[in-house]
Amino acid sequence: MSASVVPQSSRSGLLDKKFKSLGLEYDFDFVLHLPLRYEDETAIHKISQIYPGQSVQLEGVVTHSEVVFKPRKQLLATFKDDTGQISLRWIHFYPSQQKMLEKGGLVRIRGEVRGSSMWGFELIHPKMSKAGEALPKTLTPVYPTTEGLAQPSIRKAVLEALSRTVLADTLPEAIQQKYLLPNFAQSIQALHHPAVGTDPDELTQKLHPAWLRIKFDELLAQQLALAAARAARQQKKSFPMQIQPGELAAGLLKGLEFSLTAAQQKVIAEINHDLQREYPMHRLLQGDVGSGKTIVAGMAAATVLENGFQVAIMAPTEILAEQHFIKMKKWFEPLGIEVAWLSGSLRTKAKQEATNAIASGQAQLIIGTQALIQKNINFHRLGLMIVDEQHRFGVGQRLSLSRKGEHLLQNQYMVPHQLNMSATPIPRSLAMTFLADLEVSVIDELPPGRTPVVTKLFSDNRRDELLEHVRQEVKNGRQVYWVCPLVEESEALQLQTAVDTHARLQEELDDVRSGLLHGRLNTQEKANVMAAFVQHELDLLVATTVIEVGVDVPNASLMIIEHAERFGLAQLHQLRGRVGRGQVNSVCVLLYQQPLSKVASQRLKAMYETTDGFEIARRDLEQRGPGEFLGVRQSGLALLRFADIEADYQIVEQAREAAKELRENYPEAVEKHLHRWMRGKEDYIRT
Ligand code: ADP
Ligand code: MG
């Protein structure tokens, strides 16, 4: 192509940038940058033997070329070898290409055969190169790439990295034999440059034995990392809590207007069990939206408070944190506990007061946003950190969280207990692979008296009908949520859409008292709108996804989600969970706009078919992969690149077993393997 005028040094800087955007930095990154598919360029085909759909490589001459304008401008050429002729066609082309064709002479071309033997074959946009060049002896890899980075550049970089890297096997012979694993170096070579005749489907579907080895190694590394994290945690010290006499917990229960479900009692017992140990609890509390996780958190807090330690509760949004604050204050202040609030939006003076109260220990139960884990916050004696909707926090935040509160006590590193809560149920397969380091408690039963939310799908041409529903619901003394369309591209546009949606609804429903809640309101404004809705001074709450988590207004019985096709499954499930929280029958209307993409219609179908959070999570995993569940999407950290925890379940099992064996008998192999696969991810291992 055209000669580059960019000086060498800055061009390679540009290239490096492109490589980096693909996560390719060190040699080993390139070694593991495995092809998506392959092209067979090992042979020159004869025109007399080609067939439609085949990828071919031909050598011959261009006998004729012209630019035609019917039906549109295109470049046509006739190409001939000694067995026949075909047409070439370019719909987009440069004058330079035109010139090259006119020059004549022997050329090599590559492309996919179209047409029929009856009307003649043609190649569209064939690739051209010099004839007579040596043919490769192996299949040509096609790598995942990014815009502006051509295959030849990646191929070259991978080849160079391969030649510089020693691919010594990390696994002892015995392990390789036991699990019938091919050698690592050979597997890597086989995947970059497969021998002619290798089944292309086995390669692209990752079923080839070489793939088995790579997937095994990846899963093994993950299991080893988790085991290391668990071992490291058990080395740490925590304050063991006394569960008895439990007066504070008893006092809390007495003040409730309900009694705990069996499922809630079970998970509280599990938490208490952990709190008594000398190493930190690291437990995930799962329960579908509305299953009553908050009181479980309250009970755990009561135990730790009674032992004379501080408890912190952190939530991902101000709205959610504030709801917790209100609830905890109501529950704990009558019991003589000092409940404090900390968020980034507090005025300087109030923030300083809160910070001081946290440091002196005067504040006993502290609720807030991620402001709680800022550097300048020092707890006096933090015994338990509760994190609500923990998967919404990024890896970095979870890291500083795990470091928070570690402090020296009698020369020992003491770490607070940690309870993570999530309403996004994590499918079993995922929990076993990624969260093997976590203990998991599940609230598998909803409080009594709930009727499941009925979900309806409405095309948006039925909006008028829907408005009538809203009026009716409001007339019956119920409250309604209206979720604004999601505009992911731009925050400004999102805001505008919310404002417009609210204005339009106010006009359409002029006898309904409505309010608007969005992320750009300041804390006070948000709190005011929320309070007005809670106290039923508003009938209709128009909101963005800020209401997604935790909002709890049992009198709300109708939820409308506009442009539901734009939301993810987990998000829709969370939103729907805002209704059906009381005794009244509730409805969730998913308003969608045609045409629906396949994925979107699958999502809406899933929402229509089930209200079971686990089932929804399973389908979500199928559609989006595990990153979403574990909150690592923002960090850009790919969790598993090669293995698929559902499809490769058997390999997962083998890797677990092998990890155990390695840790017991081959500690050097563990070191080597982790070093190879986890370099740069040490932080992740710790979370
Ligand atoms: P989530 O698990 O979604 O955080 P919450 O803790 O907000 O759920 O609880 C949802 C609603 O159910 C709240 O109004 C709460 O007071 C109520 N609730 C919790 N536990 C019970 C119970 N055992 N019996 C009746 N209502 C309960
Ligand atoms: Mg909650």
XYZ file of C-alpha atoms in Angstrom, residues 19-681:
663
model
C -1.639 -3.084 20.616
C -2.263 -1.773 24.088
C -5.908 -1.176 23.282
C -6.071 -4.896 22.581
C -4.375 -5.607 25.911
C -1.098 -6.507 24.193
C 1.945 -5.185 25.967
C 4.365 -7.895 27.017
C 5.618 -10.729 24.833
C 3.451 -13.194 26.638
C 0.352 -11.133 25.853
C 1.104 -11.603 22.178
C 1.783 -15.292 22.692
C -1.714 -15.608 24.132
C -3.327 -13.464 21.464
C -4.847 -16.450 19.719
C -6.449 -16.408 16.275
C -10.145 -16.106 15.682
C -9.917 -18.182 12.525
C -7.501 -19.125 9.780
C -7.024 -18.770 6.077
C -5.524 -21.460 3.972
C -2.865 -19.843 1.826
C -0.716 -22.926 1.541
C -1.798 -23.795 -1.996
C -2.547 -22.114 -5.300
C -5.908 -23.233 -6.639
C -6.871 -23.780 -10.241
C -9.885 -21.941 -11.622
C -11.221 -25.145 -13.163
C -11.575 -26.657 -9.667
C -12.988 -23.835 -7.551
C -16.537 -23.774 -6.176
C -18.830 -21.132 -4.660
C -18.108 -20.262 -1.046
C -14.537 -21.516 -1.209
C -11.670 -19.304 -0.064
C -9.184 -19.460 -2.872
C -5.798 -18.259 -3.836
C -5.071 -18.012 -7.544
C -2.193 -16.956 -9.731
C -2.716 -15.592 -13.201
C -3.018 -12.455 -15.251
C -5.554 -9.681 -15.526
C -6.577 -9.624 -19.161
C -9.020 -6.746 -19.063
C -10.193 -4.074 -16.641
C -12.620 -1.173 -16.811
C -14.617 1.186 -14.647
C -18.343 0.901 -15.315
C -21.133 3.096 -13.991
C -24.044 0.687 -14.189
C -25.751 0.138 -11.864
C -23.179 2.147 -9.902
C -19.554 3.018 -10.223
C -17.405 -0.078 -9.943
C -14.177 -1.554 -11.169
C -14.469 -4.799 -13.139
C -11.671 -7.043 -14.327
C -11.171 -10.402 -15.975
C -8.643 -12.767 -14.472
C -7.226 -15.837 -16.134
C -5.039 -18.790 -15.221
C -4.134 -21.706 -17.448
C -7.380 -23.549 -16.603
C -10.048 -20.868 -16.953
C -11.197 -17.339 -16.207
C -13.237 -15.469 -13.598
C -14.350 -11.893 -12.933
C -13.063 -9.569 -10.248
C -15.126 -6.722 -8.909
C -14.408 -3.708 -6.672
C -17.201 -1.457 -5.503
C -14.804 0.728 -3.538
C -11.435 1.279 -5.108
C -8.585 3.705 -5.527
C -7.036 4.955 -8.761
C -3.860 3.168 -7.677
C -5.667 -0.160 -7.799
C -7.021 0.660 -11.212
C -3.488 1.386 -12.389
C -2.151 -1.825 -10.945
C -4.731 -3.811 -12.900
C -3.878 -2.037 -16.118
C -0.249 -2.926 -15.737
C -0.887 -6.607 -16.466
C 1.650 -9.281 -15.576
C 1.376 -12.247 -13.234
C -0.398 -11.603 -9.904
C -1.622 -13.607 -6.916
C -5.161 -12.963 -5.723
C -7.183 -14.184 -2.756
C -10.846 -14.098 -1.955
C -14.088 -15.984 -1.597
C -15.696 -17.471 -4.694
C -19.143 -16.153 -5.606
C -21.521 -16.855 -8.466
C -22.089 -20.163 -10.236
C -20.372 -22.292 -12.810
C -23.268 -21.473 -15.153
C -22.945 -17.678 -15.066
C -19.333 -17.543 -14.145
C -17.485 -17.104 -10.859
C -16.293 -13.861 -9.405
C -14.275 -12.562 -6.487
C -15.399 -9.342 -4.810
C -12.670 -7.136 -3.378
C -9.962 -9.784 -3.787
C -6.646 -9.175 -2.090
C -3.733 -8.879 -4.519
C -0.057 -9.490 -4.094
C 2.993 -10.386 -6.115
C 2.917 -13.780 -7.813
C 5.601 -16.331 -7.132
C 6.217 -15.530 -3.456
C 6.942 -18.590 -1.298
C 3.774 -20.176 0.073
C 3.320 -20.586 3.829
C 3.511 -24.152 5.131
C 0.852 -23.668 7.791
C -2.585 -22.063 7.932
C -2.517 -18.281 8.163
C -3.915 -16.919 11.443
C -6.549 -14.195 11.496
C -6.254 -12.371 14.823
C -8.743 -10.318 16.766
C -7.857 -6.757 15.915
C -8.953 -3.176 16.212
C -9.540 -0.410 13.727
C -6.407 0.715 11.949
C -4.402 -2.359 12.880
C -3.957 -4.671 9.911
C -3.411 -8.413 10.116
C 0.154 -8.321 8.781
C 1.241 -6.027 11.645
C -0.267 -8.285 14.277
C 1.078 -11.424 12.624
C 4.538 -9.950 12.596
C 4.373 -8.870 16.230
C 3.098 -12.279 17.344
C 5.825 -14.086 15.410
C 8.488 -11.900 16.969
C 7.089 -12.425 20.452
C 6.950 -16.181 19.896
C 10.564 -16.253 18.784
C 11.667 -14.359 21.904
C 9.632 -16.349 24.411
C 10.601 -19.598 26.040
C 7.416 -21.572 26.385
C 8.603 -23.931 29.085
C 5.892 -26.105 30.531
C 4.652 -24.999 33.926
C 3.065 -28.351 34.706
C 4.899 -31.456 35.865
C 4.833 -34.514 33.565
C 2.631 -36.414 35.984
C -0.084 -33.766 35.852
C 0.091 -33.488 32.088
C -0.307 -37.231 31.802
C -3.053 -37.547 34.345
C -5.250 -34.988 32.585
C -4.179 -36.019 29.084
C -2.827 -32.576 28.335
C -0.745 -31.846 25.274
C 2.496 -29.955 25.778
C 2.087 -26.202 26.266
C 4.625 -24.953 23.720
C 3.291 -27.252 21.026
C -0.263 -26.217 21.795
C 0.590 -22.544 21.439
C 2.422 -23.127 18.174
C -0.385 -25.311 16.866
C -2.927 -22.579 17.510
C -0.939 -19.778 15.916
C 0.210 -21.816 12.958
C -1.833 -24.972 12.507
C -0.614 -27.636 10.130
C -2.387 -27.919 6.805
C -5.271 -30.341 7.124
C -6.175 -29.408 10.718
C -9.952 -29.428 11.058
C -10.876 -25.725 10.875
C -14.043 -26.211 12.926
C -12.134 -27.878 15.751
C -9.923 -24.832 15.804
C -12.494 -22.069 15.622
C -14.869 -23.776 18.045
C -12.012 -24.263 20.491
C -12.384 -28.046 20.560
C -8.937 -28.901 19.275
C -6.678 -30.581 21.890
C -4.386 -27.553 21.777
C -7.329 -25.435 22.917
C -8.032 -27.879 25.704
C -4.553 -27.218 27.064
C -4.920 -23.447 26.932
C -8.314 -23.512 28.606
C -7.090 -25.911 31.245
C -4.122 -23.681 32.026
C -6.299 -20.600 32.243
C -8.809 -22.229 34.571
C -6.040 -23.743 36.631
C -4.468 -20.324 37.107
C -7.784 -18.993 38.292
C -8.296 -21.804 40.762
C -4.755 -21.393 42.066
C -5.260 -17.665 42.490
C -8.468 -18.183 44.410
C -6.860 -20.781 46.631
C -3.968 -18.404 47.290
C -6.379 -15.611 48.173
C -8.243 -17.840 50.570
C -5.053 -19.007 52.229
C -3.850 -15.426 52.542
C -7.101 -14.379 54.137
C -6.984 -17.177 56.653
C -3.554 -15.956 57.686
C -5.019 -12.606 58.592
C -6.413 -11.852 61.973
C -9.796 -10.477 62.874
C -11.608 -9.770 66.075
C -13.672 -12.786 67.108
C -17.157 -11.648 68.157
C -19.253 -12.963 71.015
C -22.766 -13.780 69.874
C -24.152 -13.936 73.404
C -25.921 -12.365 75.189
C -27.221 -10.704 71.997
C -29.291 -8.086 73.754
C -28.931 -5.558 70.981
C -30.028 -8.053 68.358
C -32.980 -9.027 70.506
C -33.904 -5.368 70.957
C -33.778 -4.823 67.225
C -36.066 -7.782 66.572
C -38.547 -6.588 69.176
C -38.969 -3.268 67.415
C -39.777 -4.782 64.007
C -43.304 -4.943 62.693
C -42.604 -8.350 61.188
C -40.851 -11.528 62.212
C -37.931 -13.020 60.320
C -38.473 -15.674 57.703
C -36.780 -19.041 58.133
C -34.402 -18.102 55.305
C -33.387 -14.903 57.068
C -32.778 -16.775 60.324
C -30.655 -19.322 58.502
C -28.352 -16.735 56.929
C -28.035 -14.810 60.183
C -26.820 -18.021 61.830
C -24.287 -18.491 59.029
C -22.990 -14.961 59.479
C -22.753 -15.352 63.253
C -20.742 -18.491 62.753
C -18.155 -16.547 60.719
C -18.074 -13.586 63.074
C -16.879 -15.786 65.911
C -13.725 -16.795 64.056
C -10.305 -15.217 64.390
C -9.874 -14.606 60.699
C -11.978 -12.230 58.648
C -15.375 -13.206 57.354
C -15.717 -12.785 53.632
C -19.284 -13.702 52.973
C -21.625 -12.917 50.122
C -25.276 -12.593 51.062
C -27.477 -13.193 48.095
C -31.172 -12.639 47.997
C -33.493 -11.593 45.260
C -34.825 -8.054 45.245
C -37.244 -7.653 48.122
C -36.089 -10.766 49.964
C -35.183 -8.716 53.040
C -31.427 -8.411 53.117
C -31.449 -5.139 55.046
C -32.624 -6.611 58.316
C -30.020 -9.358 57.984
C -27.390 -6.640 57.713
C -28.972 -4.985 60.750
C -28.724 -8.182 62.789
C -25.053 -8.655 61.884
C -24.400 -5.029 62.788
C -26.157 -5.511 66.145
C -23.830 -8.349 67.102
C -20.680 -6.465 66.211
C -21.874 -3.238 67.871
C -22.638 -5.120 71.060
C -19.024 -6.343 71.016
C -17.909 -2.737 71.123
C -16.813 -2.349 67.510
C -17.855 0.025 64.776
C -19.884 -1.119 61.803
C -19.912 0.558 58.395
C -22.508 0.082 55.671
C -21.547 1.194 52.205
C -23.926 1.492 49.253
C -23.161 2.361 45.637
C -25.551 5.307 45.292
C -26.556 8.164 47.555
C -30.211 7.312 47.248
C -29.667 3.786 48.428
C -27.224 4.790 51.140
C -29.679 7.369 52.397
C -32.504 4.836 52.582
C -30.275 2.603 54.642
C -29.356 5.512 56.850
C -32.993 6.349 57.531
C -33.819 2.737 58.280
C -30.792 2.090 60.492
C -31.444 5.285 62.413
C -34.996 4.209 63.025
C -33.861 0.785 64.183
C -30.748 1.620 66.183
C -31.127 5.052 67.729
C -33.833 3.897 70.129
C -31.342 1.227 71.228
C -28.799 3.868 72.152
C -26.491 3.496 69.153
C -24.918 6.551 67.526
C -25.727 6.360 63.794
C -23.714 8.577 61.440
C -23.897 9.558 57.778
C -21.044 10.133 55.379
C -21.218 10.938 51.691
C -19.111 12.858 49.242
C -21.749 15.541 48.884
C -21.758 16.591 52.538
C -20.694 20.168 53.203
C -17.117 20.518 54.369
C -18.027 21.190 57.966
C -20.461 18.300 58.277
C -17.971 16.031 56.575
C -15.263 17.028 59.008
C -17.554 16.363 61.942
C -18.454 12.939 60.594
C -14.805 12.157 59.900
C -13.894 13.101 63.472
C -16.723 11.081 64.958
C -15.615 8.051 62.929
C -12.012 8.454 64.042
C -12.859 8.928 67.710
C -15.292 6.030 67.787
C -18.160 8.273 68.817
C -19.952 7.231 65.619
C -20.752 3.563 66.057
C -22.807 2.648 63.019
C -21.779 4.568 59.928
C -23.689 4.559 56.676
C -22.483 6.099 53.462
C -21.291 5.902 49.918
C -17.784 5.155 48.726
C -16.752 8.253 50.667
C -16.359 5.738 53.495
C -13.264 4.260 51.930
C -11.473 7.475 51.061
C -7.942 7.756 52.362
C -8.709 10.398 54.967
C -11.309 8.266 56.723
C -9.860 6.395 59.662
C -12.046 4.176 61.742
C -11.500 3.914 65.432
C -12.300 0.223 65.718
C -13.986 -1.086 62.625
C -15.249 -4.605 63.218
C -17.543 -5.138 60.253
C -17.929 -3.611 56.823
C -21.182 -4.299 55.026
C -21.251 -3.585 51.314
C -24.641 -3.452 49.624
C -24.879 -4.302 45.926
C -21.180 -4.964 46.047
C -20.917 -6.039 42.404
C -21.576 -2.448 41.424
C -18.338 -1.293 42.880
C -15.303 -1.496 40.662
C -12.366 -3.714 41.418
C -10.304 -0.730 42.547
C -12.925 0.317 45.060
C -13.261 -3.183 46.377
C -9.545 -3.249 46.807
C -9.304 -0.108 48.872
C -12.230 -1.490 50.787
C -10.375 -4.634 51.674
C -7.468 -2.516 52.859
C -9.667 -0.151 54.834
C -9.719 -0.754 58.470
C -6.674 -2.971 58.436
C -4.736 -1.639 61.340
C -2.117 -2.594 63.790
C -3.251 -3.910 67.089
C -0.673 -5.363 69.406
C 1.608 -5.811 66.402
C -0.935 -7.896 64.575
C -2.611 -7.025 61.341
C -6.292 -6.921 62.118
C -8.841 -6.942 59.358
C -12.531 -6.195 59.760
C -15.092 -8.806 58.845
C -16.809 -8.182 55.562
C -20.350 -8.915 54.457
C -21.216 -8.296 50.826
C -24.818 -8.179 49.736
C -26.148 -8.590 46.253
C -29.555 -8.880 44.682
C -28.023 -10.086 41.460
C -28.000 -13.787 42.003
C -24.857 -15.370 40.742
C -25.349 -18.647 38.929
C -23.776 -21.633 40.621
C -21.214 -22.257 37.925
C -20.012 -18.695 38.196
C -19.886 -18.714 41.968
C -17.837 -21.884 41.927
C -15.249 -20.580 39.549
C -14.903 -16.912 40.344
C -16.054 -16.699 43.894
C -14.571 -19.868 45.277
C -12.914 -17.656 47.851
C -16.243 -16.399 49.146
C -18.641 -18.065 51.468
C -22.133 -17.635 50.066
C -25.421 -17.352 51.950
C -28.673 -17.307 50.060
C -32.058 -15.984 51.174
C -34.142 -18.313 49.099
C -37.598 -17.269 50.203
C -39.530 -14.008 49.985
C -41.364 -12.565 53.004
C -44.918 -13.880 53.189
C -47.863 -12.233 51.470
C -46.163 -11.067 48.302
C -47.880 -11.634 45.002
C -45.509 -11.885 42.066
C -45.331 -8.875 39.805
C -47.185 -9.367 36.530
C -45.107 -8.275 33.567
C -46.686 -6.902 30.401
C -45.075 -6.078 27.110
C -46.489 -3.044 25.334
C -45.396 -1.738 21.988
C -45.074 2.028 22.297
C -48.043 2.699 20.027
C -50.174 1.644 23.006
C -48.907 4.513 25.114
C -52.354 6.150 25.387
C -53.851 3.000 26.771
C -51.036 2.928 29.272
C -51.685 6.503 30.426
C -55.241 5.432 31.213
C -53.808 2.639 33.411
C -51.708 5.173 35.246
C -54.753 7.406 35.938
C -56.705 4.408 37.161
C -53.936 3.256 39.474
C -53.553 6.730 40.939
C -57.315 7.000 41.417
C -57.130 3.792 43.457
C -54.619 5.430 45.751
C -51.582 3.626 44.356
C -48.284 5.024 43.208
C -46.443 4.646 39.949
C -42.846 4.678 38.708
C -42.055 5.748 35.191
C -38.491 4.943 34.144
C -37.061 7.206 31.462
C -35.407 5.846 28.362
C -31.757 5.069 28.754
C -29.362 7.146 26.678
C -26.001 5.564 27.250
C -23.995 7.604 24.801
C -24.281 10.883 26.583
C -25.052 11.985 30.082
C -26.308 15.358 28.881
C -28.717 13.673 26.522
C -29.832 11.339 29.274
C -30.642 14.299 31.455
C -32.508 16.059 28.653
C -34.507 12.925 27.949
C -35.502 12.664 31.594
C -36.605 16.289 31.708
C -38.552 15.918 28.460
C -40.206 12.709 29.565
C -41.342 14.330 32.785
C -42.647 17.447 31.024
C -44.594 15.390 28.545
C -46.120 13.171 31.227
C -47.108 16.210 33.278
C -49.015 17.491 30.290
C -50.602 14.155 29.501
C -51.510 13.437 33.121
C -52.357 16.876 34.436
C -54.400 15.597 37.378
C -51.554 13.425 38.657
C -48.964 14.740 41.120
C -45.595 13.895 39.663
C -41.945 14.386 40.501
C -38.673 13.873 38.675
C -35.610 12.107 40.004
C -32.325 11.958 38.147
C -28.636 11.654 38.828
C -27.841 15.329 38.368
C -29.968 16.576 41.226
C -27.996 17.394 44.317
C -28.357 15.269 47.407
C -30.896 17.540 49.053
C -33.054 17.723 45.946
C -32.925 13.970 45.523
C -33.806 13.447 49.143
C -36.736 15.878 48.863
C -38.234 14.181 45.824
C -37.740 10.751 47.341
C -39.271 11.815 50.647
C -42.285 13.312 48.874
C -42.842 10.050 47.040
C -42.396 7.939 50.174
C -44.953 10.129 51.990
C -47.371 9.850 49.081
C -47.304 13.547 48.307
C -46.472 12.409 44.794
C -48.397 9.808 42.800
C -45.976 9.405 39.968
C -42.209 9.301 40.128
C -40.505 9.858 36.815
C -36.945 8.657 37.213
C -33.792 7.520 35.569
C -32.104 4.337 36.680
C -31.070 6.077 39.898
C -34.054 4.282 41.415
C -32.745 0.959 40.303
C -31.314 -0.231 43.560
C -32.912 -0.526 46.917
C -35.728 2.007 46.670
C -38.499 0.685 48.872
C -42.029 2.129 48.623
C -44.515 -0.694 49.229
C -47.501 1.359 47.999
C -46.066 1.597 44.489
C -47.861 -0.926 42.326
C -47.136 0.021 38.741
C -43.791 0.363 37.050
C -43.410 1.501 33.497
C -40.075 1.169 31.776
C -39.880 3.180 28.616
C -37.689 1.839 25.823
C -37.245 -1.307 27.827
C -35.330 -2.802 24.921
C -32.366 -0.594 25.799
C -31.876 -2.000 29.289
C -29.924 -5.060 30.312
C -31.634 -8.019 31.925
C -30.207 -7.546 35.391
C -31.169 -3.889 35.250
C -34.750 -4.675 34.201
C -35.018 -7.198 36.994
C -33.756 -4.661 39.526
C -36.149 -2.020 38.262
C -39.084 -4.398 38.344
C -38.138 -5.223 41.913
C -39.211 -1.703 42.947
C -42.848 -2.844 42.755
C -44.491 -5.859 44.339
C -42.973 -4.964 47.701
C -46.233 -4.754 49.598
C -49.511 -6.634 49.723
C -51.023 -5.121 46.557
C -50.974 -6.749 43.136
C -48.356 -5.088 41.033
C -47.704 -4.719 37.350
C -44.559 -3.920 35.410
C -45.041 -2.672 31.874
C -42.126 -2.948 29.488
C -42.743 -0.373 26.810
C -40.709 -1.137 23.748
C -40.147 0.250 20.320
C -39.973 -1.788 17.148
C -37.878 -3.072 15.534
C -36.364 -5.235 18.254
C -32.937 -6.753 17.887
C -32.712 -10.467 18.563
C -30.946 -9.967 21.872
C -33.433 -7.329 22.990
C -36.408 -9.505 22.214
C -34.798 -12.403 24.085
C -34.358 -10.152 27.082
C -37.943 -8.945 27.048
C -39.123 -12.508 26.634
C -37.073 -13.596 29.633
C -38.597 -10.781 31.701
C -42.075 -11.776 30.604
C -41.532 -15.439 31.325
C -39.983 -15.365 34.767
C -39.632 -13.328 37.937
C -37.089 -15.733 39.392
C -33.857 -13.838 39.869
C -31.720 -16.942 39.478
C -33.306 -17.852 36.174
C -32.861 -14.278 34.983
C -29.232 -14.338 36.055
C -28.671 -17.584 34.205
C -30.051 -16.115 31.002
C -28.120 -12.941 31.533
C -24.913 -14.899 31.893
C -25.726 -16.657 28.653
C -26.244 -13.372 26.882
C -23.495 -11.239 28.338
C -20.788 -13.310 29.912
C -19.539 -13.232 33.483
C -17.925 -9.778 33.645
C -21.179 -8.018 34.432
C -21.870 -10.129 37.452
C -18.570 -9.599 39.040
C -18.459 -5.873 38.524
C -15.228 -5.953 36.572
C -16.539 -4.540 33.347
C -15.368 -1.042 34.215
C -11.910 -2.226 35.088
C -11.422 -3.637 31.605
C -10.103 -6.791 33.117
C -11.128 -9.794 31.099
C -11.792 -12.611 33.482
C -11.656 -15.632 31.290
C -10.515 -15.199 27.763
C -10.535 -18.722 26.495
C -12.590 -20.993 28.657
C -16.348 -20.756 28.924
C -17.422 -21.692 32.402
C -20.728 -23.153 31.232
C -19.546 -25.051 28.182
C -16.236 -26.080 29.699
C -17.639 -27.169 32.987
C -15.751 -30.440 32.916
C -12.448 -28.653 32.483
C -13.365 -26.415 35.420
C -13.800 -29.509 37.585
C -10.481 -30.928 36.431
C -8.702 -27.651 37.050
C -10.058 -27.521 40.599
C -8.783 -30.993 41.282
C -5.419 -30.291 39.664
C -5.056 -27.038 41.629
C -5.392 -28.972 44.851
C -2.834 -31.530 43.750
C -0.361 -28.886 42.662
C -0.651 -26.967 45.898
C -0.018 -30.125 47.887
C 2.789 -31.643 45.846
C 4.314 -29.135 43.443
C 4.656 -25.690 45.018
C 7.205 -24.511 42.409
C 4.801 -25.381 39.625
C 2.151 -23.260 41.363
C 4.539 -20.319 41.437
C 5.498 -20.690 37.800
C 1.959 -21.121 36.631
C 0.620 -18.117 38.524
C 3.530 -16.044 37.347
C 2.760 -16.898 33.740
C -0.964 -16.345 33.844
C -1.578 -13.767 36.519
C 1.176 -11.236 36.045
C -0.287 -7.770 36.428
C -3.426 -9.153 38.022
